[in-house]
PDB file of C-alpha atoms in Angstrom:
ATOM      1  CA  UNK A   1     -35.188 -14.281 -24.176  1.00  0.00           C
ATOM      2  CA  UNK A   2     -32.811 -14.843 -21.241  1.00  0.00           C
ATOM      3  CA  UNK A   3     -29.811 -14.729 -23.592  1.00  0.00           C
ATOM      4  CA  UNK A   4     -30.950 -11.372 -24.972  1.00  0.00           C
ATOM      5  CA  UNK A   5     -31.282  -9.703 -21.575  1.00  0.00           C
ATOM      6  CA  UNK A   6     -27.560  -9.105 -20.998  1.00  0.00           C
ATOM      7  CA  UNK A   7     -27.252  -7.409 -24.368  1.00  0.00           C
ATOM      8  CA  UNK A   8     -30.331  -5.286 -23.813  1.00  0.00           C
ATOM      9  CA  UNK A   9     -28.912  -4.383 -20.419  1.00  0.00           C
ATOM     10  CA  UNK A  10     -25.697  -3.192 -22.051  1.00  0.00           C
ATOM     11  CA  UNK A  11     -27.628  -0.880 -24.313  1.00  0.00           C
ATOM     12  CA  UNK A  12     -29.889   0.438 -21.569  1.00  0.00           C
ATOM     13  CA  UNK A  13     -27.402   0.720 -18.717  1.00  0.00           C
ATOM     14  CA  UNK A  14     -24.280   1.711 -20.606  1.00  0.00           C
ATOM     15  CA  UNK A  15     -25.743   3.740 -23.446  1.00  0.00           C
ATOM     16  CA  UNK A  16     -24.671   6.915 -21.715  1.00  0.00           C
ATOM     17  CA  UNK A  17     -21.439   5.648 -20.202  1.00  0.00           C
ATOM     18  CA  UNK A  18     -19.271   7.356 -22.756  1.00  0.00           C
ATOM     19  CA  UNK A  19     -21.394  10.480 -22.597  1.00  0.00           C
ATOM     20  CA  UNK A  20     -19.735  13.564 -21.193  1.00  0.00           C
ATOM     21  CA  UNK A  21     -20.572  14.306 -17.609  1.00  0.00           C
ATOM     22  CA  UNK A  22     -20.507  10.785 -16.179  1.00  0.00           C
ATOM     23  CA  UNK A  23     -17.945  10.268 -13.484  1.00  0.00           C
ATOM     24  CA  UNK A  24     -15.518   7.367 -13.414  1.00  0.00           C
ATOM     25  CA  UNK A  25     -17.476   5.968 -10.474  1.00  0.00           C
ATOM     26  CA  UNK A  26     -20.753   6.071 -12.433  1.00  0.00           C
ATOM     27  CA  UNK A  27     -19.141   4.235 -15.355  1.00  0.00           C
ATOM     28  CA  UNK A  28     -17.679   1.631 -12.972  1.00  0.00           C
ATOM     29  CA  UNK A  29     -21.059   1.085 -11.296  1.00  0.00           C
ATOM     30  CA  UNK A  30     -22.831   0.690 -14.647  1.00  0.00           C
ATOM     31  CA  UNK A  31     -20.173  -1.791 -15.778  1.00  0.00           C
ATOM     32  CA  UNK A  32     -20.556  -3.843 -12.604  1.00  0.00           C
ATOM     33  CA  UNK A  33     -24.333  -3.885 -12.904  1.00  0.00           C
ATOM     34  CA  UNK A  34     -24.127  -5.263 -16.433  1.00  0.00           C
ATOM     35  CA  UNK A  35     -21.411  -7.895 -15.949  1.00  0.00           C
ATOM     36  CA  UNK A  36     -23.027  -9.285 -12.819  1.00  0.00           C
ATOM     37  CA  UNK A  37     -25.750 -10.878 -14.981  1.00  0.00           C
ATOM     38  CA  UNK A  38     -23.154 -13.501 -15.953  1.00  0.00           C
ATOM     39  CA  UNK A  39     -23.590 -16.337 -13.436  1.00  0.00           C
ATOM     40  CA  UNK A  40     -19.853 -16.848 -13.048  1.00  0.00           C
ATOM     41  CA  UNK A  41     -19.405 -13.156 -12.151  1.00  0.00           C
ATOM     42  CA  UNK A  42     -22.346 -12.605  -9.827  1.00  0.00           C
ATOM     43  CA  UNK A  43     -20.249 -13.030  -6.679  1.00  0.00           C
ATOM     44  CA  UNK A  44     -16.914 -11.711  -7.977  1.00  0.00           C
ATOM     45  CA  UNK A  45     -15.232  -8.817  -6.187  1.00  0.00           C
ATOM     46  CA  UNK A  46     -15.815  -5.378  -7.679  1.00  0.00           C
ATOM     47  CA  UNK A  47     -12.141  -4.484  -8.007  1.00  0.00           C
ATOM     48  CA  UNK A  48     -11.338  -7.765  -9.714  1.00  0.00           C
ATOM     49  CA  UNK A  49     -14.091  -7.241 -12.269  1.00  0.00           C
ATOM     50  CA  UNK A  50     -13.014  -3.674 -12.917  1.00  0.00           C
ATOM     51  CA  UNK A  51      -9.422  -4.830 -13.355  1.00  0.00           C
ATOM     52  CA  UNK A  52     -10.589  -7.388 -15.936  1.00  0.00           C
ATOM     53  CA  UNK A  53     -12.593  -4.709 -17.756  1.00  0.00           C
ATOM     54  CA  UNK A  54      -9.644  -2.330 -17.863  1.00  0.00           C
ATOM     55  CA  UNK A  55      -7.333  -5.137 -18.993  1.00  0.00           C
ATOM     56  CA  UNK A  56      -9.685  -5.959 -21.865  1.00  0.00           C
ATOM     57  CA  UNK A  57      -9.425  -2.340 -22.973  1.00  0.00           C
ATOM     58  CA  UNK A  58      -5.631  -2.523 -22.783  1.00  0.00           C
ATOM     59  CA  UNK A  59      -5.765  -5.597 -25.016  1.00  0.00           C
ATOM     60  CA  UNK A  60      -7.944  -3.758 -27.503  1.00  0.00           C
ATOM     61  CA  UNK A  61      -5.580  -0.766 -27.447  1.00  0.00           C
ATOM     62  CA  UNK A  62      -2.585  -2.979 -28.259  1.00  0.00           C
ATOM     63  CA  UNK A  63      -4.217  -5.311 -30.789  1.00  0.00           C
ATOM     64  CA  UNK A  64      -3.644  -5.040 -34.501  1.00  0.00           C
ATOM     65  CA  UNK A  65      -6.344  -3.186 -36.400  1.00  0.00           C
ATOM     66  CA  UNK A  66      -9.504  -5.212 -36.546  1.00  0.00           C
ATOM     67  CA  UNK A  67      -8.278  -7.848 -34.090  1.00  0.00           C
ATOM     68  CA  UNK A  68      -9.086  -6.169 -30.757  1.00  0.00           C
ATOM     69  CA  UNK A  69     -12.516  -7.695 -30.272  1.00  0.00           C
ATOM     70  CA  UNK A  70     -11.306 -11.257 -30.821  1.00  0.00           C
ATOM     71  CA  UNK A  71      -8.201 -10.752 -28.685  1.00  0.00           C
ATOM     72  CA  UNK A  72     -10.192  -9.260 -25.810  1.00  0.00           C
ATOM     73  CA  UNK A  73     -12.752 -12.093 -25.946  1.00  0.00           C
ATOM     74  CA  UNK A  74      -9.940 -14.657 -25.693  1.00  0.00           C
ATOM     75  CA  UNK A  75      -8.419 -12.827 -22.729  1.00  0.00           C
ATOM     76  CA  UNK A  76     -11.835 -12.708 -21.040  1.00  0.00           C
ATOM     77  CA  UNK A  77     -12.225 -16.453 -21.483  1.00  0.00           C
ATOM     78  CA  UNK A  78      -8.708 -16.953 -20.130  1.00  0.00           C
ATOM     79  CA  UNK A  79      -9.763 -15.006 -17.037  1.00  0.00           C
ATOM     80  CA  UNK A  80     -12.510 -17.549 -16.358  1.00  0.00           C
ATOM     81  CA  UNK A  81     -15.396 -15.847 -18.126  1.00  0.00           C
ATOM     82  CA  UNK A  82     -17.499 -18.292 -20.114  1.00  0.00           C
ATOM     83  CA  UNK A  83     -17.490 -18.236 -23.889  1.00  0.00           C
ATOM     84  CA  UNK A  84     -21.159 -17.266 -23.815  1.00  0.00           C
ATOM     85  CA  UNK A  85     -20.572 -14.361 -21.393  1.00  0.00           C
ATOM     86  CA  UNK A  86     -17.295 -13.033 -22.790  1.00  0.00           C
ATOM     87  CA  UNK A  87     -18.862 -10.939 -25.609  1.00  0.00           C
ATOM     88  CA  UNK A  88     -21.114  -9.195 -23.105  1.00  0.00           C
ATOM     89  CA  UNK A  89     -18.208  -8.517 -20.741  1.00  0.00           C
ATOM     90  CA  UNK A  90     -16.007  -7.174 -23.538  1.00  0.00           C
ATOM     91  CA  UNK A  91     -18.831  -4.955 -24.820  1.00  0.00           C
ATOM     92  CA  UNK A  92     -19.503  -3.635 -21.313  1.00  0.00           C
ATOM     93  CA  UNK A  93     -15.777  -2.985 -20.823  1.00  0.00           C
ATOM     94  CA  UNK A  94     -15.568  -1.016 -24.047  1.00  0.00           C
ATOM     95  CA  UNK A  95     -18.659   1.022 -23.258  1.00  0.00           C
ATOM     96  CA  UNK A  96     -17.455   1.834 -19.744  1.00  0.00           C
ATOM     97  CA  UNK A  97     -13.672   2.098 -20.002  1.00  0.00           C
ATOM     98  CA  UNK A  98     -12.591   2.580 -23.614  1.00  0.00           C
ATOM     99  CA  UNK A  99     -15.415   4.030 -25.706  1.00  0.00           C
ATOM    100  CA  UNK A 100     -12.933   4.821 -28.469  1.00  0.00           C
ATOM    101  CA  UNK A 101     -13.307   1.139 -29.417  1.00  0.00           C
ATOM    102  CA  UNK A 102     -17.116   1.136 -29.519  1.00  0.00           C
ATOM    103  CA  UNK A 103     -17.116   0.830 -33.322  1.00  0.00           C
ATOM    104  CA  UNK A 104     -15.334  -2.522 -32.954  1.00  0.00           C
ATOM    105  CA  UNK A 105     -18.223  -4.129 -31.061  1.00  0.00           C
ATOM    106  CA  UNK A 106     -20.107  -6.390 -33.453  1.00  0.00           C
ATOM    107  CA  UNK A 107     -23.745  -5.328 -33.794  1.00  0.00           C
ATOM    108  CA  UNK A 108     -25.022  -8.657 -32.476  1.00  0.00           C
ATOM    109  CA  UNK A 109     -23.332  -7.899 -29.148  1.00  0.00           C
ATOM    110  CA  UNK A 110     -25.090  -4.584 -28.749  1.00  0.00           C
ATOM    111  CA  UNK A 111     -28.584  -6.019 -28.850  1.00  0.00           C
ATOM    112  CA  UNK A 112     -29.393  -4.241 -32.092  1.00  0.00           C
TER     113      UNK A 112
END
């Protein structure tokens, strides 16, 4: 059950992040709330986490078709995010900062 909570949190907290009307600050706050469930990120600085999230979106933007998810997960792990937390962080980044890539998130990382 504990492993499912971060993914449920993504759905509940970020479901509306790409919806019109949310400010950049609201998307950033939702992103931070979700990624802080990862033990290694609980005490990280806000700006550093946001920079990682935006970088993951840049990676997805530049990746070859169909390779963005895997590339972003590897970059997340290279930034010190655990292999078990990286899918959640990438999914939260996409939902908050680059919703154009939402279709690339594997279903198992959306809690569905």
